[in-house]
Amino acid sequence: MSIIKDITRPIFPFTAIVGQEEMKLALILNVIDPKIGGVMIMGDRGTGKSTTIRAIADLLPEIEVVEDDIFNSHVSDYDLISDSVKQKLEQGQDISTTWIKVPMVDLPLGATEDRVCGTIDIEKALTEGIKTFEPGLLAKANRGILYVDEVNLLDDHLVDIFLDSAASGWNTVEREGISIRHPARFVLVGSGNPEEGELRPQLLDRFGMHAEIRTVREPSLRVQIVEQRNRFDSDPYLCLQQFQNQQEKLRNNIVRAQRILSGVTIDYDLRVKISAVCGELDVDGLRGDIVINRAAKAFAAYNNREKVEVNDIKQVIVLCLRHRLRKDPLDTVDSGSRVEQVFNSTFL
């Protein structure tokens, strides 16, 4: 009970969220394997998008970072270490570390490129010869989650920057011939309301997964959601205590899946069928094939298996392909159903 009381700002527990299974699964798989490429969540207003994203960040175990390092550098993974920490390691200096919660960075809608990427103090660099870097949101999001609400209302250039960093794991800032590069590996989560416009197809395609969420229509479920929220608002610590075991179980499952992920395999014939589905659906490029393979492995690891089965692919394939299909305004079948139909004819 004392552990729960230490929480200064209670966050709604992930396991207490009713429904929205697509969104929850996409977030869990991206946390297990950030290389899936993030998730775009499109749905109605007031469906718990922000609540769910904050809840998954709060659920994750603390991470070890280099003390006083603005990039949340890892102590041993070179892809997650800033240049200054690398220099200290190469010089044999002692590195002190501390434990922090997984960073959860919210991008404000009016953010500028400097606010996102960070800035270099040119005057100090020219007069004193010192590279002074003011970190942006990408630096703070390293090894965490970057949440971009209303991503479909952002400037395409900014969206490009997030997607490039999420794909490469690095952010490079160049000003007046001075360049600074730092690790920026994070799970990119975008959300938006389709009524306010879609992302351009070439940007949408770069998100690993696409979850669609709808307002719950069933009266009994709506009542359950409202009651759950009321219980949390009236006594958040009691609510956290009630879901503590479920939270711990899910956290352990995610940590175990992260640990065994590298050993998960997928048979050649299943990989061929995945590519056959992508070809049948006329998906441009190979991103769809790659993401399905990654997501299926993450799902198998989540279920404590080291070999991908057909059902693993079935659970993730719509999330991975729905947003990559060419839109036909005359087509009465929604994209998810089309993916399911082709999957069934290829695999079953």
mmCIF file of C-alpha atoms in Angstrom:
data_model
loop_
_atom_site.group_PDB
_atom_site.id
_atom_site.type_symbol
_atom_site.label_atom_id
_atom_site.label_comp_id
_atom_site.label_asym_id
_atom_site.label_seq_id
_atom_site.Cartn_x
_atom_site.Cartn_y
_atom_site.Cartn_z
ATOM 1 C CA MET A 1 0.000 0.000 0.000
ATOM 2 C CA SER A 2 2.910 2.350 0.764
ATOM 3 C CA ILE A 3 4.186 1.906 -2.817
ATOM 4 C CA ILE A 4 0.873 3.107 -4.200
ATOM 5 C CA LYS A 5 0.766 6.129 -1.868
ATOM 6 C CA ASP A 6 4.161 7.231 -3.207
ATOM 7 C CA ILE A 7 2.629 7.991 -6.589
ATOM 8 C CA THR A 8 2.266 11.754 -6.725
ATOM 9 C CA ARG A 9 0.036 11.977 -9.764
ATOM 10 C CA PRO A 10 -2.092 8.856 -10.213
ATOM 11 C CA ILE A 11 -2.549 7.607 -13.769
ATOM 12 C CA PHE A 12 -5.504 5.466 -14.801
ATOM 13 C CA PRO A 13 -4.344 1.807 -14.838
ATOM 14 C CA PHE A 14 -3.936 0.257 -18.292
ATOM 15 C CA THR A 15 -5.623 -3.003 -17.271
ATOM 16 C CA ALA A 16 -8.714 -1.084 -16.074
ATOM 17 C CA ILE A 17 -9.440 0.251 -19.576
ATOM 18 C CA VAL A 18 -12.566 -1.384 -20.967
ATOM 19 C CA GLY A 19 -12.688 -2.288 -24.673
ATOM 20 C CA GLN A 20 -10.523 -0.666 -27.395
ATOM 21 C CA GLU A 21 -8.638 -3.960 -27.799
ATOM 22 C CA GLU A 22 -7.077 -2.957 -31.150
ATOM 23 C CA MET A 23 -5.447 0.122 -29.683
ATOM 24 C CA LYS A 24 -4.228 -1.712 -26.573
ATOM 25 C CA LEU A 25 -2.712 -4.571 -28.596
ATOM 26 C CA ALA A 26 -0.953 -2.199 -31.018
ATOM 27 C CA LEU A 27 0.588 -0.268 -28.107
ATOM 28 C CA ILE A 28 1.731 -3.424 -26.299
ATOM 29 C CA LEU A 29 3.384 -4.846 -29.442
ATOM 30 C CA ASN A 30 5.181 -1.558 -30.175
ATOM 31 C CA VAL A 31 6.482 -1.444 -26.620
ATOM 32 C CA ILE A 32 7.784 -5.023 -26.997
ATOM 33 C CA ASP A 33 9.452 -4.164 -30.324
ATOM 34 C CA PRO A 34 9.773 -0.407 -31.058
ATOM 35 C CA LYS A 35 11.148 -1.301 -34.508
ATOM 36 C CA ILE A 36 7.579 -2.106 -35.588
ATOM 37 C CA GLY A 37 7.429 1.614 -36.299
ATOM 38 C CA GLY A 38 4.807 3.113 -34.025
ATOM 39 C CA VAL A 39 1.045 3.246 -34.270
ATOM 40 C CA MET A 40 -1.467 5.668 -35.709
ATOM 41 C CA ILE A 41 -4.706 5.706 -33.721
ATOM 42 C CA MET A 42 -7.689 7.162 -35.539
ATOM 43 C CA GLY A 43 -11.056 7.411 -33.870
ATOM 44 C CA ASP A 44 -13.881 9.443 -32.410
ATOM 45 C CA ARG A 45 -13.341 12.106 -29.781
ATOM 46 C CA GLY A 46 -13.629 11.008 -26.139
ATOM 47 C CA THR A 47 -12.719 7.351 -26.739
ATOM 48 C CA GLY A 48 -9.802 7.252 -24.301
ATOM 49 C CA LYS A 49 -6.874 7.610 -26.725
ATOM 50 C CA SER A 50 -4.765 9.878 -24.481
ATOM 51 C CA THR A 51 -5.712 7.951 -21.328
ATOM 52 C CA THR A 52 -4.602 4.633 -22.854
ATOM 53 C CA ILE A 53 -1.272 5.995 -24.130
ATOM 54 C CA ARG A 54 -0.395 7.538 -20.755
ATOM 55 C CA ALA A 55 -1.443 4.313 -19.057
ATOM 56 C CA ILE A 56 0.912 2.101 -21.124
ATOM 57 C CA ALA A 57 3.854 4.436 -20.371
ATOM 58 C CA ASP A 58 3.028 4.327 -16.655
ATOM 59 C CA LEU A 59 2.737 0.525 -16.720
ATOM 60 C CA LEU A 60 6.283 -0.069 -18.004
ATOM 61 C CA PRO A 61 9.129 -0.793 -15.563
ATOM 62 C CA GLU A 62 11.688 1.914 -14.808
ATOM 63 C CA ILE A 63 14.767 2.142 -17.045
ATOM 64 C CA GLU A 64 18.401 2.665 -16.047
ATOM 65 C CA VAL A 65 19.907 5.866 -17.484
ATOM 66 C CA VAL A 66 23.216 7.721 -17.191
ATOM 67 C CA GLU A 67 22.880 10.322 -14.454
ATOM 68 C CA ASP A 68 22.606 13.986 -15.563
ATOM 69 C CA ASP A 69 22.453 12.972 -19.234
ATOM 70 C CA ILE A 70 19.862 14.892 -21.260
ATOM 71 C CA PHE A 71 19.349 11.997 -23.696
ATOM 72 C CA ASN A 72 18.424 9.220 -21.213
ATOM 73 C CA SER A 73 21.514 7.337 -22.426
ATOM 74 C CA HIS A 74 21.754 3.583 -21.887
ATOM 75 C CA VAL A 75 24.823 2.378 -19.982
ATOM 76 C CA SER A 76 25.836 -0.350 -22.442
ATOM 77 C CA ASP A 77 23.797 -0.202 -25.683
ATOM 78 C CA TYR A 78 25.860 1.943 -28.091
ATOM 79 C CA ASP A 79 22.800 2.748 -30.224
ATOM 80 C CA LEU A 80 21.216 4.437 -27.211
ATOM 81 C CA ILE A 81 24.236 6.363 -25.888
ATOM 82 C CA SER A 82 25.018 10.027 -26.566
ATOM 83 C CA ASP A 83 28.440 11.046 -27.905
ATOM 84 C CA SER A 84 29.500 12.676 -24.622
ATOM 85 C CA VAL A 85 28.791 9.480 -22.662
ATOM 86 C CA LYS A 86 30.641 7.413 -25.318
ATOM 87 C CA GLN A 87 33.706 9.627 -24.831
ATOM 88 C CA LYS A 88 33.612 9.090 -21.064
ATOM 89 C CA LEU A 89 33.318 5.326 -21.547
ATOM 90 C CA GLU A 90 36.210 5.276 -24.038
ATOM 91 C CA GLN A 91 38.330 7.272 -21.575
ATOM 92 C CA GLY A 92 37.547 4.724 -18.861
ATOM 93 C CA GLN A 93 35.677 7.207 -16.679
ATOM 94 C CA ASP A 94 33.191 5.938 -14.116
ATOM 95 C CA ILE A 95 29.587 6.424 -15.168
ATOM 96 C CA SER A 96 26.966 6.820 -12.453
ATOM 97 C CA THR A 97 23.418 5.783 -13.278
ATOM 98 C CA THR A 98 19.938 6.291 -11.934
ATOM 99 C CA TRP A 99 16.495 4.785 -12.555
ATOM 100 C CA ILE A 100 13.637 6.761 -14.101
ATOM 101 C CA LYS A 101 10.130 6.073 -15.347
ATOM 102 C CA VAL A 102 9.846 5.485 -19.097
ATOM 103 C CA PRO A 103 9.696 8.991 -20.637
ATOM 104 C CA MET A 104 6.304 9.990 -21.989
ATOM 105 C CA VAL A 105 6.581 13.121 -24.138
ATOM 106 C CA ASP A 106 3.490 14.978 -25.345
ATOM 107 C CA LEU A 107 3.957 17.078 -28.456
ATOM 108 C CA PRO A 108 2.033 20.384 -28.296
ATOM 109 C CA LEU A 109 0.087 21.120 -31.480
ATOM 110 C CA GLY A 110 1.870 24.432 -32.149
ATOM 111 C CA ALA A 111 5.410 23.051 -31.678
ATOM 112 C CA THR A 112 8.164 24.497 -33.875
ATOM 113 C CA GLU A 113 10.985 22.527 -35.502
ATOM 114 C CA ASP A 114 13.473 23.934 -32.943
ATOM 115 C CA ARG A 115 11.228 22.823 -30.073
ATOM 116 C CA VAL A 116 11.058 19.323 -31.557
ATOM 117 C CA CYS A 117 14.660 18.815 -32.706
ATOM 118 C CA GLY A 118 16.573 21.097 -30.342
ATOM 119 C CA THR A 119 18.822 24.068 -31.119
ATOM 120 C CA ILE A 120 22.542 24.836 -31.264
ATOM 121 C CA ASP A 121 23.809 28.060 -29.675
ATOM 122 C CA ILE A 122 25.620 29.415 -32.749
ATOM 123 C CA GLU A 123 27.036 32.476 -30.957
ATOM 124 C CA LYS A 124 28.707 30.381 -28.267
ATOM 125 C CA ALA A 125 29.982 27.917 -30.860
ATOM 126 C CA LEU A 126 31.626 30.674 -32.923
ATOM 127 C CA THR A 127 32.999 32.822 -30.073
ATOM 128 C CA GLU A 128 33.999 30.150 -27.553
ATOM 129 C CA GLY A 129 34.306 27.074 -29.749
ATOM 130 C CA ILE A 130 31.830 25.180 -27.559
ATOM 131 C CA LYS A 131 28.965 23.131 -28.994
ATOM 132 C CA THR A 132 26.062 24.093 -26.739
ATOM 133 C CA PHE A 133 22.961 22.068 -27.510
ATOM 134 C CA GLU A 134 19.537 22.880 -26.130
ATOM 135 C CA PRO A 135 17.692 19.532 -26.342
ATOM 136 C CA GLY A 136 14.286 19.268 -27.958
ATOM 137 C CA LEU A 137 11.422 16.863 -27.471
ATOM 138 C CA LEU A 138 13.125 14.129 -29.521
ATOM 139 C CA ALA A 139 16.015 14.065 -27.027
ATOM 140 C CA LYS A 140 13.621 13.817 -24.086
ATOM 141 C CA ALA A 141 11.679 11.019 -25.798
ATOM 142 C CA ASN A 142 14.732 8.764 -26.286
ATOM 143 C CA ARG A 143 13.930 5.263 -24.910
ATOM 144 C CA GLY A 144 10.354 6.348 -24.247
ATOM 145 C CA ILE A 145 7.080 7.183 -25.973
ATOM 146 C CA LEU A 146 6.443 10.268 -28.124
ATOM 147 C CA TYR A 147 2.735 11.031 -28.321
ATOM 148 C CA VAL A 148 1.521 13.334 -31.090
ATOM 149 C CA ASP A 149 -2.168 14.158 -30.705
ATOM 150 C CA GLU A 150 -4.024 15.510 -33.760
ATOM 151 C CA VAL A 151 -1.087 14.400 -35.914
ATOM 152 C CA ASN A 152 -3.232 14.902 -39.017
ATOM 153 C CA LEU A 153 -3.348 18.663 -38.274
ATOM 154 C CA LEU A 154 0.456 19.031 -38.059
ATOM 155 C CA ASP A 155 2.700 20.361 -40.801
ATOM 156 C CA ASP A 156 3.875 17.477 -43.036
ATOM 157 C CA HIS A 157 7.504 18.568 -42.587
ATOM 158 C CA LEU A 158 7.287 18.041 -38.803
ATOM 159 C CA VAL A 159 5.613 14.659 -39.231
ATOM 160 C CA ASP A 160 8.467 13.698 -41.568
ATOM 161 C CA ILE A 161 10.996 14.573 -38.843
ATOM 162 C CA PHE A 162 9.275 12.332 -36.257
ATOM 163 C CA LEU A 163 9.015 9.477 -38.690
ATOM 164 C CA ASP A 164 12.663 9.759 -39.769
ATOM 165 C CA SER A 165 13.853 9.756 -36.150
ATOM 166 C CA ALA A 166 11.551 6.897 -35.190
ATOM 167 C CA ALA A 167 12.845 4.828 -38.137
ATOM 168 C CA SER A 168 16.567 5.583 -37.743
ATOM 169 C CA GLY A 169 16.756 6.004 -33.965
ATOM 170 C CA TRP A 170 18.801 9.200 -34.391
ATOM 171 C CA ASN A 171 18.148 12.931 -34.631
ATOM 172 C CA THR A 172 20.619 15.248 -36.378
ATOM 173 C CA VAL A 173 20.539 19.022 -35.859
ATOM 174 C CA GLU A 174 22.541 21.180 -38.274
ATOM 175 C CA ARG A 175 22.936 24.939 -38.023
ATOM 176 C CA GLU A 176 25.475 27.078 -39.904
ATOM 177 C CA GLY A 177 27.753 24.137 -40.642
ATOM 178 C CA ILE A 178 27.684 22.843 -37.047
ATOM 179 C CA SER A 179 26.157 19.402 -36.589
ATOM 180 C CA ILE A 180 25.031 17.496 -33.497
ATOM 181 C CA ARG A 181 23.597 13.989 -33.560
ATOM 182 C CA HIS A 182 21.972 12.190 -30.660
ATOM 183 C CA PRO A 183 20.013 8.958 -30.079
ATOM 184 C CA ALA A 184 16.244 9.328 -30.458
ATOM 185 C CA ARG A 185 14.716 5.867 -30.353
ATOM 186 C CA PHE A 186 11.130 5.978 -29.189
ATOM 187 C CA VAL A 187 7.705 4.495 -29.806
ATOM 188 C CA LEU A 188 5.860 7.024 -31.966
ATOM 189 C CA VAL A 189 2.141 7.187 -31.250
ATOM 190 C CA GLY A 190 -0.026 9.482 -33.348
ATOM 191 C CA SER A 191 -3.724 10.030 -32.873
ATOM 192 C CA GLY A 192 -6.409 11.941 -34.669
ATOM 193 C CA ASN A 193 -10.043 12.231 -35.611
ATOM 194 C CA PRO A 194 -10.761 11.151 -39.206
ATOM 195 C CA GLU A 195 -13.425 13.885 -39.481
ATOM 196 C CA GLU A 196 -10.593 16.454 -39.365
ATOM 197 C CA GLY A 197 -8.799 14.892 -42.328
ATOM 198 C CA GLU A 198 -6.444 11.974 -42.946
ATOM 199 C CA LEU A 199 -2.662 12.024 -43.153
ATOM 200 C CA ARG A 200 -1.216 11.937 -46.640
ATOM 201 C CA PRO A 201 -0.875 8.262 -47.763
ATOM 202 C CA GLN A 202 2.934 8.450 -48.042
ATOM 203 C CA LEU A 203 3.159 9.598 -44.390
ATOM 204 C CA LEU A 204 0.490 7.188 -43.135
ATOM 205 C CA ASP A 205 2.349 4.283 -44.765
ATOM 206 C CA ARG A 206 5.378 4.975 -42.562
ATOM 207 C CA PHE A 207 3.497 4.233 -39.350
ATOM 208 C CA GLY A 208 3.969 0.569 -38.511
ATOM 209 C CA MET A 209 0.391 -0.019 -37.382
ATOM 210 C CA HIS A 210 -2.981 1.679 -37.690
ATOM 211 C CA ALA A 211 -5.659 1.160 -35.038
ATOM 212 C CA GLU A 212 -9.243 2.289 -35.573
ATOM 213 C CA ILE A 213 -11.332 2.969 -32.489
ATOM 214 C CA ARG A 214 -15.005 3.691 -32.308
ATOM 215 C CA THR A 215 -17.327 4.925 -29.593
ATOM 216 C CA VAL A 216 -18.734 1.966 -27.640
ATOM 217 C CA ARG A 217 -22.435 1.578 -28.504
ATOM 218 C CA GLU A 218 -23.451 -1.241 -26.163
ATOM 219 C CA PRO A 219 -25.248 0.314 -23.154
ATOM 220 C CA SER A 220 -23.890 -2.129 -20.547
ATOM 221 C CA LEU A 221 -20.293 -1.546 -21.688
ATOM 222 C CA ARG A 222 -20.784 2.229 -21.646
ATOM 223 C CA VAL A 223 -22.061 1.992 -18.077
ATOM 224 C CA GLN A 224 -19.031 -0.142 -17.128
ATOM 225 C CA ILE A 225 -16.630 2.445 -18.612
ATOM 226 C CA VAL A 226 -18.342 5.358 -16.829
ATOM 227 C CA GLU A 227 -18.390 3.485 -13.491
ATOM 228 C CA GLN A 228 -14.723 2.577 -13.846
ATOM 229 C CA ARG A 229 -13.803 6.203 -14.453
ATOM 230 C CA ASN A 230 -15.946 7.403 -11.546
ATOM 231 C CA ARG A 231 -14.291 4.903 -9.188
ATOM 232 C CA PHE A 232 -10.864 6.128 -10.220
ATOM 233 C CA ASP A 233 -11.797 9.810 -9.884
ATOM 234 C CA SER A 234 -13.315 9.339 -6.430
ATOM 235 C CA ASP A 235 -10.422 7.277 -5.005
ATOM 236 C CA PRO A 236 -7.520 6.761 -7.453
ATOM 237 C CA TYR A 237 -5.300 4.954 -4.909
ATOM 238 C CA LEU A 238 -7.969 2.366 -4.139
ATOM 239 C CA CYS A 239 -8.489 1.809 -7.877
ATOM 240 C CA LEU A 240 -4.724 1.385 -8.398
ATOM 241 C CA GLN A 241 -4.622 -1.112 -5.543
ATOM 242 C CA GLN A 242 -7.501 -3.139 -7.042
ATOM 243 C CA PHE A 243 -5.657 -3.464 -10.373
ATOM 244 C CA GLN A 244 -2.147 -3.839 -8.950
ATOM 245 C CA ASN A 245 -1.938 -7.619 -9.565
ATOM 246 C CA GLN A 246 -3.222 -7.321 -13.146
ATOM 247 C CA GLN A 247 -0.806 -4.467 -13.834
ATOM 248 C CA GLU A 248 2.099 -6.503 -12.446
ATOM 249 C CA LYS A 249 1.138 -9.551 -14.516
ATOM 250 C CA LEU A 250 0.946 -7.545 -17.752
ATOM 251 C CA ARG A 251 4.231 -5.757 -16.968
ATOM 252 C CA ASN A 252 5.960 -9.109 -16.415
ATOM 253 C CA ASN A 253 4.535 -10.459 -19.701
ATOM 254 C CA ILE A 254 5.890 -7.450 -21.603
ATOM 255 C CA VAL A 255 9.346 -7.681 -19.970
ATOM 256 C CA ARG A 256 9.527 -11.432 -20.705
ATOM 257 C CA ALA A 257 8.452 -10.838 -24.320
ATOM 258 C CA GLN A 258 11.167 -8.178 -24.754
ATOM 259 C CA ARG A 259 13.717 -10.643 -23.411
ATOM 260 C CA ILE A 260 12.810 -13.587 -25.678
ATOM 261 C CA LEU A 261 11.928 -11.562 -28.806
ATOM 262 C CA SER A 262 15.332 -11.942 -30.487
ATOM 263 C CA GLY A 263 14.975 -15.731 -30.382
ATOM 264 C CA VAL A 264 11.502 -15.893 -31.995
ATOM 265 C CA THR A 265 11.465 -17.464 -35.461
ATOM 266 C CA ILE A 266 8.972 -17.541 -38.325
ATOM 267 C CA ASP A 267 8.934 -20.366 -40.882
ATOM 268 C CA TYR A 268 9.779 -19.643 -44.515
ATOM 269 C CA ASP A 269 6.381 -20.802 -45.820
ATOM 270 C CA LEU A 270 4.592 -18.366 -43.465
ATOM 271 C CA ARG A 271 6.835 -15.518 -44.658
ATOM 272 C CA VAL A 272 5.973 -16.405 -48.256
ATOM 273 C CA LYS A 273 2.234 -16.343 -47.461
ATOM 274 C CA ILE A 274 2.572 -12.955 -45.743
ATOM 275 C CA SER A 275 4.174 -11.561 -48.888
ATOM 276 C CA ALA A 276 1.484 -13.260 -51.013
ATOM 277 C CA VAL A 277 -1.213 -11.394 -49.040
ATOM 278 C CA CYS A 278 0.633 -8.079 -49.531
ATOM 279 C CA GLY A 279 0.984 -8.783 -53.254
ATOM 280 C CA GLU A 280 -2.682 -9.770 -53.609
ATOM 281 C CA LEU A 281 -3.746 -6.524 -51.896
ATOM 282 C CA ASP A 282 -1.439 -4.522 -54.189
ATOM 283 C CA VAL A 283 0.450 -2.973 -51.268
ATOM 284 C CA ASP A 284 3.173 -0.587 -52.427
ATOM 285 C CA GLY A 285 6.713 -1.264 -51.228
ATOM 286 C CA LEU A 286 7.869 -3.836 -48.689
ATOM 287 C CA ARG A 287 7.054 -2.043 -45.434
ATOM 288 C CA GLY A 288 3.888 -4.099 -45.007
ATOM 289 C CA ASP A 289 5.772 -7.406 -45.287
ATOM 290 C CA ILE A 290 8.453 -6.274 -42.811
ATOM 291 C CA VAL A 291 6.023 -4.913 -40.221
ATOM 292 C CA ILE A 292 3.794 -8.030 -40.279
ATOM 293 C CA ASN A 293 6.848 -10.229 -39.684
ATOM 294 C CA ARG A 294 7.968 -8.044 -36.762
ATOM 295 C CA ALA A 295 4.502 -7.745 -35.229
ATOM 296 C CA ALA A 296 3.806 -11.483 -35.509
ATOM 297 C CA LYS A 297 7.088 -12.230 -33.709
ATOM 298 C CA ALA A 298 6.239 -9.689 -30.991
ATOM 299 C CA PHE A 299 2.779 -11.268 -30.570
ATOM 300 C CA ALA A 300 4.300 -14.752 -30.305
ATOM 301 C CA ALA A 301 6.804 -13.476 -27.691
ATOM 302 C CA TYR A 302 3.940 -11.809 -25.801
ATOM 303 C CA ASN A 303 2.300 -15.238 -25.623
ATOM 304 C CA ASN A 304 5.571 -16.803 -24.420
ATOM 305 C CA ARG A 305 6.277 -18.716 -27.633
ATOM 306 C CA GLU A 306 9.467 -18.777 -29.680
ATOM 307 C CA LYS A 307 7.852 -19.762 -32.973
ATOM 308 C CA VAL A 308 5.243 -17.785 -34.917
ATOM 309 C CA GLU A 309 1.941 -19.533 -35.646
ATOM 310 C CA VAL A 310 -0.749 -18.685 -38.205
ATOM 311 C CA ASN A 311 -2.969 -17.220 -35.468
ATOM 312 C CA ASP A 312 -0.218 -14.746 -34.500
ATOM 313 C CA ILE A 313 -0.242 -13.395 -38.041
ATOM 314 C CA LYS A 314 -4.050 -13.300 -38.057
ATOM 315 C CA GLN A 315 -4.105 -11.164 -34.897
ATOM 316 C CA VAL A 316 -1.799 -8.465 -36.311
ATOM 317 C CA ILE A 317 -2.231 -8.419 -40.100
ATOM 318 C CA VAL A 318 -5.183 -5.996 -40.243
ATOM 319 C CA LEU A 319 -3.392 -3.545 -37.929
ATOM 320 C CA CYS A 320 -0.322 -3.694 -40.176
ATOM 321 C CA LEU A 321 -2.007 -3.430 -43.603
ATOM 322 C CA ARG A 322 -5.287 -1.540 -43.258
ATOM 323 C CA HIS A 323 -3.692 1.895 -43.851
ATOM 324 C CA ARG A 324 -1.499 0.732 -46.740
ATOM 325 C CA LEU A 325 -4.335 -0.193 -49.116
ATOM 326 C CA ARG A 326 -5.309 2.048 -51.990
ATOM 327 C CA LYS A 327 -8.600 3.751 -51.202
ATOM 328 C CA ASP A 328 -11.430 3.114 -53.653
ATOM 329 C CA PRO A 329 -14.290 5.569 -52.987
ATOM 330 C CA LEU A 330 -16.739 3.182 -54.678
ATOM 331 C CA ASP A 331 -15.704 0.167 -52.567
ATOM 332 C CA THR A 332 -18.342 -0.794 -49.986
ATOM 333 C CA VAL A 333 -16.027 -3.199 -48.125
ATOM 334 C CA ASP A 334 -13.842 -1.526 -45.502
ATOM 335 C CA SER A 335 -10.083 -2.061 -45.684
ATOM 336 C CA GLY A 336 -9.964 -4.314 -42.588
ATOM 337 C CA SER A 337 -12.479 -6.715 -44.110
ATOM 338 C CA ARG A 338 -10.529 -6.838 -47.381
ATOM 339 C CA VAL A 339 -7.357 -7.775 -45.506
ATOM 340 C CA GLU A 340 -9.220 -10.519 -43.590
ATOM 341 C CA GLN A 341 -10.718 -11.948 -46.797
ATOM 342 C CA VAL A 342 -7.324 -12.209 -48.530
ATOM 343 C CA PHE A 343 -5.710 -13.592 -45.361
ATOM 344 C CA ASN A 344 -8.361 -16.337 -45.098
ATOM 345 C CA SER A 345 -8.031 -17.336 -48.761
ATOM 346 C CA THR A 346 -4.194 -17.453 -48.501
ATOM 347 C CA PHE A 347 -3.649 -19.026 -45.104
ATOM 348 C CA LEU A 348 -6.741 -21.124 -44.336
#
